[in-house]
Short mmCIF file of N, CA and C in Angstrom, two decimals:
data_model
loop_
_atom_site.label_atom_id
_atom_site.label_comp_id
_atom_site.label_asym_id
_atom_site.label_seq_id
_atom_site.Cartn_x
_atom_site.Cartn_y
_atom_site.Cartn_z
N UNK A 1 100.98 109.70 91.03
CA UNK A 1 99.65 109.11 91.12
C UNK A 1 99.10 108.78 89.73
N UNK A 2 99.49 109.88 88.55
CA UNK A 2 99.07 109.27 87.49
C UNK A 2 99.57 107.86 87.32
N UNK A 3 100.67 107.16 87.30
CA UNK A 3 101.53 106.18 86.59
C UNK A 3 100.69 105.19 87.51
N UNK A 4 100.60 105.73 88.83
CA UNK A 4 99.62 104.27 89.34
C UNK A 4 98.01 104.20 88.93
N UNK A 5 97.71 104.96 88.28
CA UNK A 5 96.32 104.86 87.94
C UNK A 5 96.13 104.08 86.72
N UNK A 6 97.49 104.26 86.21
CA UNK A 6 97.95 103.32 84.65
C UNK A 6 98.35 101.83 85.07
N UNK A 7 98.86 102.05 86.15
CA UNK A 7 98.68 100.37 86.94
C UNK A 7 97.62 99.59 87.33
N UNK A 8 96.60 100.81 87.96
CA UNK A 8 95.41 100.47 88.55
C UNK A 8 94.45 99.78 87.04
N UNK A 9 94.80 100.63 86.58
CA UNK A 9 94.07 100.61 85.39
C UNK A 9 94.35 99.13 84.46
N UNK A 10 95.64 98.82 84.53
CA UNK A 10 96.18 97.36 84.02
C UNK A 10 95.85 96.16 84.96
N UNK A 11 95.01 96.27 86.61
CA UNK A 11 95.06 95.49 87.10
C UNK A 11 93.68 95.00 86.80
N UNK A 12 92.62 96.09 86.91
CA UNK A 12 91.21 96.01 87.26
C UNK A 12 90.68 96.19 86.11
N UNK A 13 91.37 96.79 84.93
CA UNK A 13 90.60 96.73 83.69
C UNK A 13 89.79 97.75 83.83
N UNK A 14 89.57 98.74 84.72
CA UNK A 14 88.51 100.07 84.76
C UNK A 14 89.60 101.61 84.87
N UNK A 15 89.30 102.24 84.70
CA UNK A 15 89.59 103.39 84.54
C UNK A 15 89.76 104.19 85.99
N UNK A 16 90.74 104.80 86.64
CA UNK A 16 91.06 105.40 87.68
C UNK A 16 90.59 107.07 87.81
N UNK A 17 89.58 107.44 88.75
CA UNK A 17 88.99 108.55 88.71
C UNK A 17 89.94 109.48 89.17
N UNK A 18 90.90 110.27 88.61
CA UNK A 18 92.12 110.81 88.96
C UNK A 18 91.84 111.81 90.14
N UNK A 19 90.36 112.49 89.95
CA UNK A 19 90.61 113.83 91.03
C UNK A 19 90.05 112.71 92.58
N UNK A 20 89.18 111.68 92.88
CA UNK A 20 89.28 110.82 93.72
C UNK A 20 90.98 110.31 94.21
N UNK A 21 91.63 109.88 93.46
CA UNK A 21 92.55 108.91 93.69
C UNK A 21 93.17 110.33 94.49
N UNK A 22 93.51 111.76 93.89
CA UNK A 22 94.19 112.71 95.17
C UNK A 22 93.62 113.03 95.74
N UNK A 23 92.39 113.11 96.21
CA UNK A 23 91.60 113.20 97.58
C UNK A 23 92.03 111.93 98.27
N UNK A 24 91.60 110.63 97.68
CA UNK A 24 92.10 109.69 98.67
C UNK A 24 93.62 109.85 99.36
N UNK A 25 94.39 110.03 98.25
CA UNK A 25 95.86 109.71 98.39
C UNK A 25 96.51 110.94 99.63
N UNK A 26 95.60 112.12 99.36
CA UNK A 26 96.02 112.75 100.82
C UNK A 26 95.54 112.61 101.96
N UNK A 27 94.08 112.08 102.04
CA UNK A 27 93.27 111.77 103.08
C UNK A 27 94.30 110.74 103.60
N UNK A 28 94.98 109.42 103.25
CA UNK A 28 95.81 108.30 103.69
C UNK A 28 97.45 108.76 104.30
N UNK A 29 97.97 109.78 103.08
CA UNK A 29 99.35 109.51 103.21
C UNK A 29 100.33 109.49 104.64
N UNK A 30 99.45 110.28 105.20
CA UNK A 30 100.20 110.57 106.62
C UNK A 30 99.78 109.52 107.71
N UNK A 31 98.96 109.03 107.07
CA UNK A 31 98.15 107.84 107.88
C UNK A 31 99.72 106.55 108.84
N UNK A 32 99.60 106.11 110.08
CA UNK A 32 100.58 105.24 109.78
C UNK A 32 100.05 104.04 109.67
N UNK A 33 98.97 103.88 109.60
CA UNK A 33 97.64 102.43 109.19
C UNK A 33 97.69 101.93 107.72
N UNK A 34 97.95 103.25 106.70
CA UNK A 34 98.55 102.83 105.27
C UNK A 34 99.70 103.23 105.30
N UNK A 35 100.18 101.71 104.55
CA UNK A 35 101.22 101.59 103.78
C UNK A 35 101.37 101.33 102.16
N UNK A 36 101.44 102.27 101.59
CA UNK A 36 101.44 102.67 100.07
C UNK A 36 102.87 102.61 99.60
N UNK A 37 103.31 100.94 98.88
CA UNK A 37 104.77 100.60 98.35
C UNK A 37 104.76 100.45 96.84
N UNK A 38 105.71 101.21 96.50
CA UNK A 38 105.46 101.41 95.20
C UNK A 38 107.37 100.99 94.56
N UNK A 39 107.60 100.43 93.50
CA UNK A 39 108.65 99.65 92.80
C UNK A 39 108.53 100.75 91.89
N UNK A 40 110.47 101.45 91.73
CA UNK A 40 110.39 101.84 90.68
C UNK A 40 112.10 101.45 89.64
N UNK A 41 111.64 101.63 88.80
CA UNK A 41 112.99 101.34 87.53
C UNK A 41 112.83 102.38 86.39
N UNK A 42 113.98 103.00 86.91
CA UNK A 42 114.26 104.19 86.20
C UNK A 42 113.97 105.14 85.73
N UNK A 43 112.86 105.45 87.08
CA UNK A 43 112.51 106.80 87.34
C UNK A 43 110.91 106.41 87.05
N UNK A 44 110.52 105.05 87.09
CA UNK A 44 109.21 104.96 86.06
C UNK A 44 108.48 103.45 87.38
N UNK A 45 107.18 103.92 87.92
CA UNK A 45 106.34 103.45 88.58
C UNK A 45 105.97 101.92 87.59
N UNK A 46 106.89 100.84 88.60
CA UNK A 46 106.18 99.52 87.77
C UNK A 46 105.80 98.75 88.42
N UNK A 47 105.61 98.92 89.99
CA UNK A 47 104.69 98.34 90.54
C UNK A 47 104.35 98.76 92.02
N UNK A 48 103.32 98.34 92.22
CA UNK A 48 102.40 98.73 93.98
C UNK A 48 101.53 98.03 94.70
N UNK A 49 101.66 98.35 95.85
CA UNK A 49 101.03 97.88 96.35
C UNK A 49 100.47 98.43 97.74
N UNK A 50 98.64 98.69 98.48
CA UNK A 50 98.35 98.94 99.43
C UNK A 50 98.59 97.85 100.58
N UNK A 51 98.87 98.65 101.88
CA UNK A 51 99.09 97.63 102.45
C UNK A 51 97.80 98.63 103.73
N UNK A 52 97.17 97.85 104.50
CA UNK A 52 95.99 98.81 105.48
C UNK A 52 96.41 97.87 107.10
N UNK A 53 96.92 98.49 107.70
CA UNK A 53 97.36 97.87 109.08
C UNK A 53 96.00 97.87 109.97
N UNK A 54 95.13 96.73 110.48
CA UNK A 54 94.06 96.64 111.16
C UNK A 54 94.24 96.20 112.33
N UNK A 55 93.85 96.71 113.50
CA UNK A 55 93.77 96.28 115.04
C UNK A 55 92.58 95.24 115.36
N UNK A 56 93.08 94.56 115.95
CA UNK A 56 92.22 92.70 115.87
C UNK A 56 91.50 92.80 117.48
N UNK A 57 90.66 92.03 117.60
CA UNK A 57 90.11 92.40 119.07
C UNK A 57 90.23 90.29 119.50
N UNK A 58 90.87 89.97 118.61
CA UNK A 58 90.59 88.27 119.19
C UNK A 58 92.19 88.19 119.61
N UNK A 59 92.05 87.07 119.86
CA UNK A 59 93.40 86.56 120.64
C UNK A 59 93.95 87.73 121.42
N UNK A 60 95.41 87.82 121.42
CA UNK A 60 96.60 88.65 122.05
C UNK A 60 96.15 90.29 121.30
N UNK A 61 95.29 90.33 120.88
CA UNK A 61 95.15 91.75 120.16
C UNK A 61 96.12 92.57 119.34
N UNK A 62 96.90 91.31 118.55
CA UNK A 62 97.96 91.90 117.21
C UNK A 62 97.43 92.21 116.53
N UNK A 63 97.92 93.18 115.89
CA UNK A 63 97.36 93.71 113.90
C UNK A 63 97.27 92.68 113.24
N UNK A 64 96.80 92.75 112.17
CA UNK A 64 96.50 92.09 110.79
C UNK A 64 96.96 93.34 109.78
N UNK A 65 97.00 92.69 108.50
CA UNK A 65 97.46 93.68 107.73
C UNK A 65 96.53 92.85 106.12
N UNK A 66 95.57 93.78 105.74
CA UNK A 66 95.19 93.49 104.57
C UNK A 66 95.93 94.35 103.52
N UNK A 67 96.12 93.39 102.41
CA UNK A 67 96.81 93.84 101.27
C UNK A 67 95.57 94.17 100.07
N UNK A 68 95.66 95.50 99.05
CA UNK A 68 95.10 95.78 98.34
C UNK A 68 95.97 96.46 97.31
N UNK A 69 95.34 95.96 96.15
CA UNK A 69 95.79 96.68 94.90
C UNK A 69 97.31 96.11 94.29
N UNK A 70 97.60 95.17 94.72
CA UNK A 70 98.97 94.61 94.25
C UNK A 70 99.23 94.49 92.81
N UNK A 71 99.79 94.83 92.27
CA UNK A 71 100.16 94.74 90.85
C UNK A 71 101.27 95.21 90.19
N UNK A 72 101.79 94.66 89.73
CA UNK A 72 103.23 94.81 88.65
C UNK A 72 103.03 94.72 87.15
N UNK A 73 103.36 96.04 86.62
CA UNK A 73 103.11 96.07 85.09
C UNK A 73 103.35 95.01 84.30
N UNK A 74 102.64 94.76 83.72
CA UNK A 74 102.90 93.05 82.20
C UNK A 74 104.02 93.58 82.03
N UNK A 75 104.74 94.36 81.48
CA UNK A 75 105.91 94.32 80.83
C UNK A 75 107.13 94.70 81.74
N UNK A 76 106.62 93.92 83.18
CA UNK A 76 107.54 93.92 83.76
C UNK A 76 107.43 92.55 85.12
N UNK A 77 106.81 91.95 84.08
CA UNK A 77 106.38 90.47 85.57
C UNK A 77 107.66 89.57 85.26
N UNK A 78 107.89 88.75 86.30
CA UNK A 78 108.62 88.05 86.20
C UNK A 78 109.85 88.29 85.97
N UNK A 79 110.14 89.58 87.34
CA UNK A 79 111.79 90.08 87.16
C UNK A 79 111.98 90.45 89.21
N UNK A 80 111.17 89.65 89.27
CA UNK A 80 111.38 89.75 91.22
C UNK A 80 110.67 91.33 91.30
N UNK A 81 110.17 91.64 91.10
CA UNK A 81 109.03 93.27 91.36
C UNK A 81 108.26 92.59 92.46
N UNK A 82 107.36 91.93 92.18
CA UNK A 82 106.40 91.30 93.11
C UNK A 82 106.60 90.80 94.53
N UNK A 83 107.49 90.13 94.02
CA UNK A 83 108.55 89.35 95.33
C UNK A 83 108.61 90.33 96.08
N UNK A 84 109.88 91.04 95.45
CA UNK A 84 110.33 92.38 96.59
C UNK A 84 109.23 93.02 97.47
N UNK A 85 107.95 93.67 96.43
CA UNK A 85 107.35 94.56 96.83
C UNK A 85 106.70 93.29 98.45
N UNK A 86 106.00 92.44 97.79
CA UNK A 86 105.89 91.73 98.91
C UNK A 86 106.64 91.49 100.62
N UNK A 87 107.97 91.21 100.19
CA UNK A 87 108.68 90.92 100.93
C UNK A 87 108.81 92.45 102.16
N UNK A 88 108.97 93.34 101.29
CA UNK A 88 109.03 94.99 101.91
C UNK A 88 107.57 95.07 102.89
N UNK A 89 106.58 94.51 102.18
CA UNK A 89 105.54 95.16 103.23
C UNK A 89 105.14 93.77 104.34
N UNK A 90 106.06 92.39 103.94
CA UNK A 90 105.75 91.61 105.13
C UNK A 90 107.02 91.93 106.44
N UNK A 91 108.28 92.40 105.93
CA UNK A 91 109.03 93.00 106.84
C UNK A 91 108.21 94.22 108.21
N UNK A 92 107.21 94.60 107.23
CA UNK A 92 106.91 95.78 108.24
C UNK A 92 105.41 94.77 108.92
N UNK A 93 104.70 94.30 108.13
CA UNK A 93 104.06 93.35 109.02
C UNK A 93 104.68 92.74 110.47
N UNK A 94 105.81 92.38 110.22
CA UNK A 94 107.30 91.81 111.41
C UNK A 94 107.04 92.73 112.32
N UNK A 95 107.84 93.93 111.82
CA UNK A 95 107.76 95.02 112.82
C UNK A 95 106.72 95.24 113.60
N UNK A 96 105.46 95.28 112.95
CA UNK A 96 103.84 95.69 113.55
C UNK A 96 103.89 94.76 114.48
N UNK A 97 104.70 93.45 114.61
CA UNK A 97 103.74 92.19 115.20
C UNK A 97 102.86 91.40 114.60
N UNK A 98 102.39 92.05 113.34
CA UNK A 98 100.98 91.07 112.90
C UNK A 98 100.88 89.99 112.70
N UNK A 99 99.50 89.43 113.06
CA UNK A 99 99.36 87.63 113.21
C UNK A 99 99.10 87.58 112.05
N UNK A 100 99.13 88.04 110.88
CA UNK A 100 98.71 87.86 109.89
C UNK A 100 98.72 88.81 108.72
N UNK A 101 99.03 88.90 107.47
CA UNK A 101 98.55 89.27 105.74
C UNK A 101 97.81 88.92 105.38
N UNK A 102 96.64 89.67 104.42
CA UNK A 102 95.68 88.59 103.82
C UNK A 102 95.21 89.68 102.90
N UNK A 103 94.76 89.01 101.60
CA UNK A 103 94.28 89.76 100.37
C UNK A 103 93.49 88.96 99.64
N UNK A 104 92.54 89.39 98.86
CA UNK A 104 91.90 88.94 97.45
C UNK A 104 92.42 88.57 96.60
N UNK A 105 92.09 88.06 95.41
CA UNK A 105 92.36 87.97 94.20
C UNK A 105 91.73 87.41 93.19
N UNK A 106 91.15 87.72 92.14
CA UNK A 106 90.08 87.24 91.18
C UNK A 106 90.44 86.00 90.65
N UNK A 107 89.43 85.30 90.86
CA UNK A 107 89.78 83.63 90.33
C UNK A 107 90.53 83.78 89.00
N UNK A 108 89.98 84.58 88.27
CA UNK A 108 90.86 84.56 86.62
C UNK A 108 92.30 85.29 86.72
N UNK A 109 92.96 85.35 88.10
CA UNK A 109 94.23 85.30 88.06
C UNK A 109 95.28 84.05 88.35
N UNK A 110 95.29 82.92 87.62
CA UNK A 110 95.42 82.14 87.92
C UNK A 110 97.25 82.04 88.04
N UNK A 111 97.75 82.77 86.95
CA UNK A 111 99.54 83.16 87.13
C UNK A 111 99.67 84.00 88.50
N UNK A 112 99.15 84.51 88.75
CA UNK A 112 99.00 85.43 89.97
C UNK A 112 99.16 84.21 91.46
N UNK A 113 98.00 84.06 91.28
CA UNK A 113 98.03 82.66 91.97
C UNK A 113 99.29 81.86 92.71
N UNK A 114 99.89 81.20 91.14
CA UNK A 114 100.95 80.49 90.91
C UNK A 114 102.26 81.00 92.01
N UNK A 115 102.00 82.03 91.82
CA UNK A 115 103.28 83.58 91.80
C UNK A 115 102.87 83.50 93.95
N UNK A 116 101.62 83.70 94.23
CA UNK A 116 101.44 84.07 95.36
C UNK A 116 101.75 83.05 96.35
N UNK A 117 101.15 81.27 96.24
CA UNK A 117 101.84 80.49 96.35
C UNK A 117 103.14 80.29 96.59
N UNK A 118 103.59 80.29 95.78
CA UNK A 118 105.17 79.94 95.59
C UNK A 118 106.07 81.17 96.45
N UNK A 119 105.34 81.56 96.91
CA UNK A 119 106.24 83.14 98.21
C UNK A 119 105.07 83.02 99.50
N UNK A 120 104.67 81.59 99.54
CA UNK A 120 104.19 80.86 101.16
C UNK A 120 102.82 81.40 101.20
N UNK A 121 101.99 82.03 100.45
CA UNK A 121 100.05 82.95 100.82
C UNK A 121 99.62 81.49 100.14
N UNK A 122 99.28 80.60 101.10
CA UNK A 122 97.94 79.41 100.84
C UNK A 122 96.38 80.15 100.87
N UNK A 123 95.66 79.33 99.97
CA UNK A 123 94.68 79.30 100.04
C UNK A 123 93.49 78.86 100.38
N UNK A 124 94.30 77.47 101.45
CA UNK A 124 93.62 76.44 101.68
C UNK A 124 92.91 76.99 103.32
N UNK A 125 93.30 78.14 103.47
CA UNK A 125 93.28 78.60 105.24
C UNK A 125 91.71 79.14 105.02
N UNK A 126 91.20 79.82 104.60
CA UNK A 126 90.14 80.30 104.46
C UNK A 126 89.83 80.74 103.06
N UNK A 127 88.12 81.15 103.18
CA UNK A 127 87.39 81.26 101.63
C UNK A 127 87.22 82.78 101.94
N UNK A 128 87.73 83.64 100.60
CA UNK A 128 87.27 84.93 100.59
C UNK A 128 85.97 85.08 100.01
N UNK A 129 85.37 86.37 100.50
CA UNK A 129 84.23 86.61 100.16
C UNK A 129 83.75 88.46 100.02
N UNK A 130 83.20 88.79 99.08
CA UNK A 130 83.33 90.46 98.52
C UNK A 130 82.28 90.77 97.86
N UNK A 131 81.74 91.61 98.21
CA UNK A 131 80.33 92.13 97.92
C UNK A 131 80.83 93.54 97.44
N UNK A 132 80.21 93.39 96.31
CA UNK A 132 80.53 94.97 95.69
C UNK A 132 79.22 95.89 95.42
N UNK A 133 79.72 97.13 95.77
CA UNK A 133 78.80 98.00 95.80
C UNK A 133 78.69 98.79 94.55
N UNK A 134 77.64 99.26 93.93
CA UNK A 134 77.50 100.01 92.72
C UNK A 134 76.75 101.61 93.54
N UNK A 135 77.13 102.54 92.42
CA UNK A 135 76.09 103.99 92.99
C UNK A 135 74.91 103.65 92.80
N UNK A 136 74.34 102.52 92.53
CA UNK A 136 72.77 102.39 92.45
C UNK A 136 72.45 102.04 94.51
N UNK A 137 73.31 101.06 94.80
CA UNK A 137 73.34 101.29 96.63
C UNK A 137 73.08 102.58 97.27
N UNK A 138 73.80 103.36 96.76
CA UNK A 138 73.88 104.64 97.53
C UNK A 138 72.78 105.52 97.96
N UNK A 139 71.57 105.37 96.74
CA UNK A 139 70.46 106.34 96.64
C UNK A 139 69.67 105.49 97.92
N UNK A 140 69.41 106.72 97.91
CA UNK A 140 67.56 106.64 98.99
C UNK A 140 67.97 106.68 100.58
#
């Protein structure tokens, strides 16, 4: 969990609250709704990704599967990490049935982009939208 907080930390540019991340990480692990895929080379965490399996109430009532936290260390992009990790958690999407993957991504990832594209995630299907919460929400 440390080495992904050093990921987390390379994706989002903020700092990973370590004693949170193992409360979360046990609250999930046994979960079979998360899927937590993680790439490693040689013994050393270089990339991950959340995957959250959601039950849909429209159509035929298949899962969806939102993706969170995807990221592959800089000094290791552009060696099929991404691909793979991708490919691993749309296989199990297969399995689930799901009508669908779908994730974020900050406009100022524009190589990211490039990268997500080019392994079939258009953007032209719908507009994301994300409201973030600060601890100033929380009070009162």
């Amino acid at each position: 969990l440390e080495r992904l907080a050093i990921l987390l930390q390379e994706l989002s540019g903020q700092p990973t609250d370590l004693q949170a991340m193992h409360r979360n990480f046990h609250a999930i692990k046994d979960r079979e709704d998360y899927r937590l895929v993680g790439a490693w080379i040689d013994g050393e965490l270089v990339g991950s990704l959340l995957g959250i399996l959601c039950t849909d109430l429209v159509g035929d009532g298949r899962p969806f599967m939102v993706l969170e936290n995807v990221v592959v260390s800089r000094s290791h992009h552009r060696r099929g990490i991404g691909r793979a990790l991708l490919e691993h958690i749309e296989a199990q999407c297969r399995r689930d049935r799901c009508s669908y993957a779908m994730f974020v991504s900050g406009a100022q990832r524009t190589e990211a982009h490039a990268f997500y594209e080019s392994i079939g995630y258009g953007t032209d299907a719908v507009q994301g939208f994300k409201k973030v919460f600060t601890p100033m929400d929380f009070q009162g």
